[in-house]
PDB file of C-alpha atoms in Angstrom:
ATOM      1  CA  MET A   1     -14.851  69.455  68.335  1.00 91.00           C
ATOM      2  CA  LEU A   2     -13.607  68.378  64.839  1.00 95.00           C
ATOM      3  CA  HIS A   3     -14.842  69.402  61.718  1.00 98.00           C
ATOM      4  CA  ASP A   4     -14.064  67.133  58.910  1.00 98.00           C
ATOM      5  CA  ILE A   5     -14.082  69.486  55.580  1.00 98.00           C
ATOM      6  CA  THR A   6     -12.558  66.518  53.344  1.00 98.00           C
ATOM      7  CA  PRO A   7     -14.885  65.213  50.853  1.00 98.00           C
ATOM      8  CA  THR A   8     -15.423  61.416  50.880  1.00 97.00           C
ATOM      9  CA  ILE A   9     -13.273  59.536  48.052  1.00 97.00           C
ATOM     10  CA  THR A  10     -15.791  57.494  46.173  1.00 96.00           C
ATOM     11  CA  PRO A  11     -16.147  56.758  42.359  1.00 95.00           C
ATOM     12  CA  ASP A  12     -18.758  59.483  42.457  1.00 96.00           C
ATOM     13  CA  LEU A  13     -16.394  62.020  43.481  1.00 97.00           C
ATOM     14  CA  ALA A  14     -16.185  64.846  40.787  1.00 97.00           C
ATOM     15  CA  VAL A  15     -12.674  65.699  39.212  1.00 98.00           C
ATOM     16  CA  TRP A  16     -11.745  68.214  36.853  1.00 98.00           C
ATOM     17  CA  PRO A  17     -13.139  67.470  33.408  1.00 97.00           C
ATOM     18  CA  GLY A  18     -10.754  65.062  31.474  1.00 97.00           C
ATOM     19  CA  ASP A  19      -8.844  64.400  34.938  1.00 98.00           C
ATOM     20  CA  THR A  20      -8.678  60.933  36.510  1.00 98.00           C
ATOM     21  CA  ALA A  21     -11.494  60.054  38.574  1.00 97.00           C
ATOM     22  CA  PRO A  22     -10.918  57.633  41.493  1.00 98.00           C
ATOM     23  CA  THR A  23     -11.290  53.902  41.170  1.00 97.00           C
ATOM     24  CA  ARG A  24     -10.373  50.983  43.493  1.00 97.00           C
ATOM     25  CA  GLU A  25      -9.173  47.635  42.111  1.00 97.00           C
ATOM     26  CA  VAL A  26      -9.265  45.058  44.804  1.00 97.00           C
ATOM     27  CA  LEU A  27      -6.279  42.299  44.218  1.00 98.00           C
ATOM     28  CA  LEU A  28      -6.881  40.229  47.428  1.00 97.00           C
ATOM     29  CA  ASP A  29     -10.447  39.948  49.246  1.00 97.00           C
ATOM     30  CA  MET A  30     -10.696  38.333  52.534  1.00 97.00           C
ATOM     31  CA  LYS A  31     -14.417  37.522  51.640  1.00 96.00           C
ATOM     32  CA  ARG A  32     -13.202  35.467  48.766  1.00 97.00           C
ATOM     33  CA  GLY A  33     -10.883  33.443  51.150  1.00 97.00           C
ATOM     34  CA  HIS A  34      -7.694  35.356  50.858  1.00 97.00           C
ATOM     35  CA  THR A  35      -5.552  35.928  54.192  1.00 98.00           C
ATOM     36  CA  VAL A  36      -5.888  40.020  53.822  1.00 98.00           C
ATOM     37  CA  THR A  37      -7.738  42.471  51.889  1.00 98.00           C
ATOM     38  CA  LEU A  38      -5.474  44.400  49.740  1.00 98.00           C
ATOM     39  CA  SER A  39      -6.329  46.892  46.910  1.00 98.00           C
ATOM     40  CA  THR A  40      -5.090  49.686  44.553  1.00 98.00           C
ATOM     41  CA  LEU A  41      -6.262  53.272  44.455  1.00 97.00           C
ATOM     42  CA  ARG A  42      -5.887  55.088  40.909  1.00 98.00           C
ATOM     43  CA  ALA A  43      -6.753  58.656  40.722  1.00 98.00           C
ATOM     44  CA  THR A  44      -5.732  62.313  39.950  1.00 98.00           C
ATOM     45  CA  VAL A  45      -3.490  63.735  42.772  1.00 98.00           C
ATOM     46  CA  HIS A  46      -5.720  67.003  42.744  1.00 98.00           C
ATOM     47  CA  LEU A  47      -8.630  64.620  44.260  1.00 97.00           C
ATOM     48  CA  GLY A  48     -11.219  66.239  46.661  1.00 97.00           C
ATOM     49  CA  ALA A  49      -9.555  68.535  49.640  1.00 98.00           C
ATOM     50  CA  HIS A  50      -5.738  68.620  47.869  1.00 98.00           C
ATOM     51  CA  ALA A  51      -2.845  70.764  48.301  1.00 98.00           C
ATOM     52  CA  ASP A  52      -1.568  72.243  45.106  1.00 98.00           C
ATOM     53  CA  ALA A  53       2.325  72.154  44.666  1.00 98.00           C
ATOM     54  CA  PRO A  54       4.000  75.125  42.894  1.00 98.00           C
ATOM     55  CA  SER A  55       5.339  72.715  40.192  1.00 98.00           C
ATOM     56  CA  HIS A  56       1.213  72.691  39.375  1.00 98.00           C
ATOM     57  CA  TYR A  57       1.485  76.066  37.960  1.00 98.00           C
ATOM     58  CA  GLY A  58       5.316  76.972  37.718  1.00 97.00           C
ATOM     59  CA  ALA A  59       7.487  75.224  35.337  1.00 95.00           C
ATOM     60  CA  GLU A  60      10.637  75.205  37.321  1.00 94.00           C
ATOM     61  CA  ALA A  61       8.714  75.222  41.007  1.00 98.00           C
ATOM     62  CA  PRO A  62       9.167  72.665  43.730  1.00 98.00           C
ATOM     63  CA  SER A  63       6.863  69.522  43.689  1.00 98.00           C
ATOM     64  CA  ILE A  64       4.994  68.680  46.798  1.00 98.00           C
ATOM     65  CA  GLU A  65       7.462  66.467  48.904  1.00 98.00           C
ATOM     66  CA  SER A  66       9.599  69.157  49.222  1.00 97.00           C
ATOM     67  CA  ARG A  67       6.961  71.835  50.785  1.00 97.00           C
ATOM     68  CA  PRO A  68       7.338  72.733  54.139  1.00 97.00           C
ATOM     69  CA  LEU A  69       4.452  71.569  56.654  1.00 98.00           C
ATOM     70  CA  ASP A  70       4.101  74.603  58.663  1.00 97.00           C
ATOM     71  CA  PRO A  71       1.610  76.291  56.428  1.00 98.00           C
ATOM     72  CA  TYR A  72      -1.079  73.048  56.502  1.00 98.00           C
ATOM     73  CA  LEU A  73      -0.809  72.899  60.286  1.00 98.00           C
ATOM     74  CA  GLY A  74      -1.817  75.597  62.656  1.00 97.00           C
ATOM     75  CA  PRO A  75      -4.275  78.347  63.566  1.00 97.00           C
ATOM     76  CA  CYS A  76      -6.644  79.057  60.550  1.00 98.00           C
ATOM     77  CA  ARG A  77      -9.219  81.676  59.840  1.00 97.00           C
ATOM     78  CA  VAL A  78     -12.806  80.471  58.296  1.00 98.00           C
ATOM     79  CA  ILE A  79     -14.604  83.210  56.522  1.00 98.00           C
ATOM     80  CA  HIS A  80     -18.075  83.296  54.456  1.00 98.00           C
ATOM     81  CA  VAL A  81     -17.817  85.217  51.440  1.00 97.00           C
ATOM     82  CA  THR A  82     -20.803  86.353  49.523  1.00 96.00           C
ATOM     83  CA  VAL A  83     -19.896  86.133  45.868  1.00 97.00           C
ATOM     84  CA  GLY A  84     -21.713  85.231  42.493  1.00 97.00           C
ATOM     85  CA  ARG A  85     -21.285  82.176  40.538  1.00 97.00           C
ATOM     86  CA  GLY A  86     -18.426  82.509  38.145  1.00 97.00           C
ATOM     87  CA  GLU A  87     -17.110  85.648  39.856  1.00 98.00           C
ATOM     88  CA  ARG A  88     -13.665  86.354  41.515  1.00 98.00           C
ATOM     89  CA  PHE A  89     -13.674  87.331  45.193  1.00 98.00           C
ATOM     90  CA  GLY A  90     -11.540  90.079  46.813  1.00 98.00           C
ATOM     91  CA  LEU A  91     -11.726  92.473  49.666  1.00 96.00           C
ATOM     92  CA  ASP A  92     -15.009  94.187  48.496  1.00 96.00           C
ATOM     93  CA  HIS A  93     -16.759  91.038  48.671  1.00 97.00           C
ATOM     94  CA  LEU A  94     -15.784  90.939  52.488  1.00 96.00           C
ATOM     95  CA  SER A  95     -17.656  92.422  55.437  1.00 95.00           C
ATOM     96  CA  ARG A  96     -15.827  94.873  57.550  1.00 95.00           C
ATOM     97  CA  ALA A  97     -16.078  92.493  60.287  1.00 96.00           C
ATOM     98  CA  SER A  98     -14.137  89.792  57.980  1.00 96.00           C
ATOM     99  CA  VAL A  99     -11.216  92.332  56.879  1.00 95.00           C
ATOM    100  CA  ASN A 100     -10.747  93.432  60.721  1.00 95.00           C
ATOM    101  CA  HIS A 101     -10.533  90.085  61.535  1.00 95.00           C
ATOM    102  CA  LEU A 102      -7.913  89.317  59.174  1.00 95.00           C
ATOM    103  CA  VAL A 103      -6.113  92.276  59.927  1.00 94.00           C
ATOM    104  CA  GLY A 104      -6.005  91.296  63.757  1.00 94.00           C
ATOM    105  CA  ASP A 105      -5.243  87.671  62.714  1.00 89.00           C
ATOM    106  CA  ALA A 106      -1.946  88.820  61.181  1.00 81.00           C
ATOM    107  CA  ALA A 107      -0.849  90.365  64.347  1.00 81.00           C
ATOM    108  CA  ARG A 108      -1.777  87.239  66.401  1.00 86.00           C
ATOM    109  CA  THR A 109       0.047  84.832  64.107  1.00 87.00           C
ATOM    110  CA  ILE A 110      -2.954  83.471  62.678  1.00 94.00           C
ATOM    111  CA  HIS A 111      -1.433  82.969  59.104  1.00 96.00           C
ATOM    112  CA  ARG A 112      -3.957  80.711  57.264  1.00 98.00           C
ATOM    113  CA  VAL A 113      -7.453  81.277  56.098  1.00 98.00           C
ATOM    114  CA  LEU A 114     -10.021  79.411  54.165  1.00 98.00           C
ATOM    115  CA  PHE A 115     -12.916  80.992  52.379  1.00 98.00           C
ATOM    116  CA  ARG A 116     -16.381  79.532  51.975  1.00 98.00           C
ATOM    117  CA  THR A 117     -18.161  80.655  49.041  1.00 98.00           C
ATOM    118  CA  GLY A 118     -20.955  78.092  48.692  1.00 98.00           C
ATOM    119  CA  THR A 119     -20.534  78.059  44.650  1.00 98.00           C
ATOM    120  CA  PHE A 120     -19.391  74.391  44.489  1.00 98.00           C
ATOM    121  CA  PRO A 121     -22.057  72.916  46.685  1.00 97.00           C
ATOM    122  CA  ASP A 122     -21.871  69.079  45.625  1.00 97.00           C
ATOM    123  CA  PRO A 123     -18.498  67.607  45.397  1.00 96.00           C
ATOM    124  CA  ARG A 124     -20.185  64.595  43.520  1.00 96.00           C
ATOM    125  CA  ALA A 125     -21.481  67.160  40.607  1.00 97.00           C
ATOM    126  CA  PHE A 126     -18.862  69.275  39.079  1.00 98.00           C
ATOM    127  CA  ASN A 127     -20.372  72.947  38.199  1.00 98.00           C
ATOM    128  CA  GLU A 128     -17.885  75.085  36.174  1.00 98.00           C
ATOM    129  CA  ASP A 129     -19.394  78.413  37.352  1.00 98.00           C
ATOM    130  CA  PHE A 130     -17.679  78.592  40.715  1.00 98.00           C
ATOM    131  CA  ALA A 131     -16.189  81.490  42.343  1.00 98.00           C
ATOM    132  CA  ALA A 132     -12.498  82.170  42.629  1.00 98.00           C
ATOM    133  CA  PHE A 133      -9.724  84.388  44.113  1.00 98.00           C
ATOM    134  CA  ASP A 134      -9.167  87.958  42.638  1.00 98.00           C
ATOM    135  CA  PRO A 135      -5.168  88.132  42.524  1.00 98.00           C
ATOM    136  CA  ALA A 136      -5.221  91.413  44.588  1.00 98.00           C
ATOM    137  CA  LEU A 137      -6.739  89.498  47.812  1.00 98.00           C
ATOM    138  CA  VAL A 138      -3.542  87.175  47.269  1.00 98.00           C
ATOM    139  CA  ASP A 139      -1.338  89.955  47.396  1.00 98.00           C
ATOM    140  CA  TRP A 140      -3.362  91.571  50.321  1.00 97.00           C
ATOM    141  CA  LEU A 141      -3.048  88.346  52.227  1.00 97.00           C
ATOM    142  CA  HIS A 142       0.832  87.933  51.667  1.00 97.00           C
ATOM    143  CA  GLU A 143       1.533  91.567  52.752  1.00 96.00           C
ATOM    144  CA  ARG A 144      -0.165  90.513  56.205  1.00 95.00           C
ATOM    145  CA  GLY A 145       1.914  87.331  56.532  1.00 96.00           C
ATOM    146  CA  PHE A 146      -0.648  84.677  55.590  1.00 97.00           C
ATOM    147  CA  LEU A 147       1.069  81.416  54.608  1.00 98.00           C
ATOM    148  CA  LEU A 148      -1.656  79.515  53.147  1.00 98.00           C
ATOM    149  CA  ALA A 149      -5.138  80.346  51.453  1.00 98.00           C
ATOM    150  CA  GLY A 150      -7.963  77.971  50.449  1.00 98.00           C
ATOM    151  CA  LEU A 151     -11.415  77.632  49.428  1.00 98.00           C
ATOM    152  CA  ASP A 152     -14.368  75.409  48.774  1.00 98.00           C
ATOM    153  CA  THR A 153     -13.999  74.949  45.266  1.00 98.00           C
ATOM    154  CA  PRO A 154     -11.720  73.129  42.725  1.00 98.00           C
ATOM    155  CA  SER A 155      -9.494  75.824  42.016  1.00 98.00           C
ATOM    156  CA  VAL A 156      -8.100  79.467  42.936  1.00 98.00           C
ATOM    157  CA  ASP A 157      -8.791  80.449  39.643  1.00 98.00           C
ATOM    158  CA  LEU A 158     -11.826  80.344  37.451  1.00 98.00           C
ATOM    159  CA  PHE A 159     -12.803  77.524  35.301  1.00 98.00           C
ATOM    160  CA  HIS A 160     -12.196  78.991  31.815  1.00 97.00           C
ATOM    161  CA  SER A 161      -8.872  81.059  33.205  1.00 97.00           C
ATOM    162  CA  LYS A 162      -5.936  80.198  30.731  1.00 96.00           C
ATOM    163  CA  ASP A 163      -3.429  82.685  32.264  1.00 97.00           C
ATOM    164  CA  LEU A 164      -4.065  81.643  35.931  1.00 98.00           C
ATOM    165  CA  PRO A 165      -3.379  84.923  37.552  1.00 98.00           C
ATOM    166  CA  SER A 166      -4.474  84.042  41.122  1.00 98.00           C
ATOM    167  CA  HIS A 167      -2.028  80.892  40.933  1.00 98.00           C
ATOM    168  CA  LYS A 168       0.466  82.954  39.598  1.00 98.00           C
ATOM    169  CA  ARG A 169       0.125  85.244  42.832  1.00 98.00           C
ATOM    170  CA  PHE A 170       0.527  82.232  44.935  1.00 98.00           C
ATOM    171  CA  LEU A 171       3.633  81.460  43.198  1.00 98.00           C
ATOM    172  CA  VAL A 172       5.406  84.718  43.278  1.00 98.00           C
ATOM    173  CA  HIS A 173       4.826  84.757  47.169  1.00 98.00           C
ATOM    174  CA  ASP A 174       5.494  81.280  47.903  1.00 97.00           C
ATOM    175  CA  MET A 175       2.023  80.918  49.705  1.00 98.00           C
ATOM    176  CA  ALA A 176       0.426  77.320  50.086  1.00 98.00           C
ATOM    177  CA  ILE A 177      -3.035  76.476  48.407  1.00 98.00           C
ATOM    178  CA  LEU A 178      -5.696  74.355  49.791  1.00 98.00           C
ATOM    179  CA  GLU A 179      -8.579  73.593  47.181  1.00 98.00           C
ATOM    180  CA  GLY A 180     -11.903  71.305  47.491  1.00 98.00           C
ATOM    181  CA  VAL A 181     -12.390  71.606  51.203  1.00 98.00           C
ATOM    182  CA  THR A 182     -16.388  71.237  52.284  1.00 98.00           C
ATOM    183  CA  LEU A 183     -17.010  74.286  54.491  1.00 98.00           C
ATOM    184  CA  ALA A 184     -20.811  74.024  54.352  1.00 97.00           C
ATOM    185  CA  ASP A 185     -21.238  73.473  57.883  1.00 95.00           C
ATOM    186  CA  VAL A 186     -18.443  75.296  59.416  1.00 98.00           C
ATOM    187  CA  PRO A 187     -19.436  78.439  61.213  1.00 97.00           C
ATOM    188  CA  GLU A 188     -16.937  81.481  60.793  1.00 97.00           C
ATOM    189  CA  GLY A 189     -14.222  81.409  63.445  1.00 96.00           C
ATOM    190  CA  VAL A 190     -10.745  80.521  64.424  1.00 97.00           C
ATOM    191  CA  TYR A 191      -9.928  76.929  64.192  1.00 97.00           C
ATOM    192  CA  GLU A 192      -6.764  74.667  64.075  1.00 98.00           C
ATOM    193  CA  LEU A 193      -6.121  73.553  60.669  1.00 98.00           C
ATOM    194  CA  ILE A 194      -4.726  70.129  59.823  1.00 98.00           C
ATOM    195  CA  ALA A 195      -4.092  69.329  56.327  1.00 98.00           C
ATOM    196  CA  LEU A 196      -0.980  67.607  55.882  1.00 98.00           C
ATOM    197  CA  PRO A 197       0.012  66.596  52.082  1.00 98.00           C
ATOM    198  CA  LEU A 198       1.610  63.288  51.422  1.00 98.00           C
ATOM    199  CA  LYS A 199       5.375  63.125  50.891  1.00 98.00           C
ATOM    200  CA  LEU A 200       4.735  62.446  46.950  1.00 98.00           C
ATOM    201  CA  ALA A 201       8.261  62.739  45.071  1.00 98.00           C
ATOM    202  CA  GLY A 202       7.726  64.585  42.074  1.00 98.00           C
ATOM    203  CA  PHE A 203       4.043  65.311  42.030  1.00 98.00           C
ATOM    204  CA  ASP A 204       2.534  68.432  41.641  1.00 98.00           C
ATOM    205  CA  ALA A 205      -0.456  67.826  44.371  1.00 98.00           C
ATOM    206  CA  SER A 206      -1.401  65.749  47.052  1.00 98.00           C
ATOM    207  CA  PRO A 207      -4.768  64.698  48.396  1.00 98.00           C
ATOM    208  CA  VAL A 208      -5.244  65.771  52.289  1.00 98.00           C
ATOM    209  CA  ARG A 209      -7.434  64.770  55.030  1.00 98.00           C
ATOM    210  CA  ALA A 210      -8.358  68.137  56.075  1.00 98.00           C
ATOM    211  CA  VAL A 211      -9.982  68.883  59.428  1.00 98.00           C
ATOM    212  CA  LEU A 212     -10.701  71.924  61.314  1.00 98.00           C
ATOM    213  CA  ARG A 213     -10.344  71.384  65.528  1.00 98.00           C
ATOM    214  CA  SER A 214     -12.191  73.988  67.579  1.00 94.00           C
ATOM    215  CA  ILE A 215      -9.890  76.242  69.578  1.00 88.00           C
ATOM    216  CA  LYS A 216     -11.110  77.034  73.143  1.00 70.00           C
TER     217      LYS A 216
END
């Protein structure tokens, strides 16, 4: 079974305030008698489900095309976390079972985790009070060998954060970030994550078609 955790890209898809919303320009159209249909997409690379590159939050850090693909493909734990709007979540917000699962995952080479917070419920309506990572949780995951962590909000840091402490911990540990996935209908458990970024030279992020495949 496949869970598509990618919001649909339409002109209504919410982007970070001030960023470039998706638009489509139709250059050729078979309905108008052309041989083919041909169109141009203009949008931010931080679009819906997307992978941040280190160059997004580190001045001399690598851009997305140079990132290894391993973190974006492989076994992944989905965890539901209870956290208030506009709060950072850490180990204290996780159930004992979730913490035990993560510890066990590290021993079983499950090195990817996605957190469902439910604090960004509609990809078409941007709300600023979404939840984000506690930087200490990023450190904790790194210490246990996790390669990627992500969540169902536009950022691993809070909307009004200027110093971006969680981004900085991801940078220090060279961990991959996946933001903007939709997890409302995904039960907790272990899946195969497939969320490969495009090979965009020099870019600070890439949209991904993120899916979770059930593991029997």
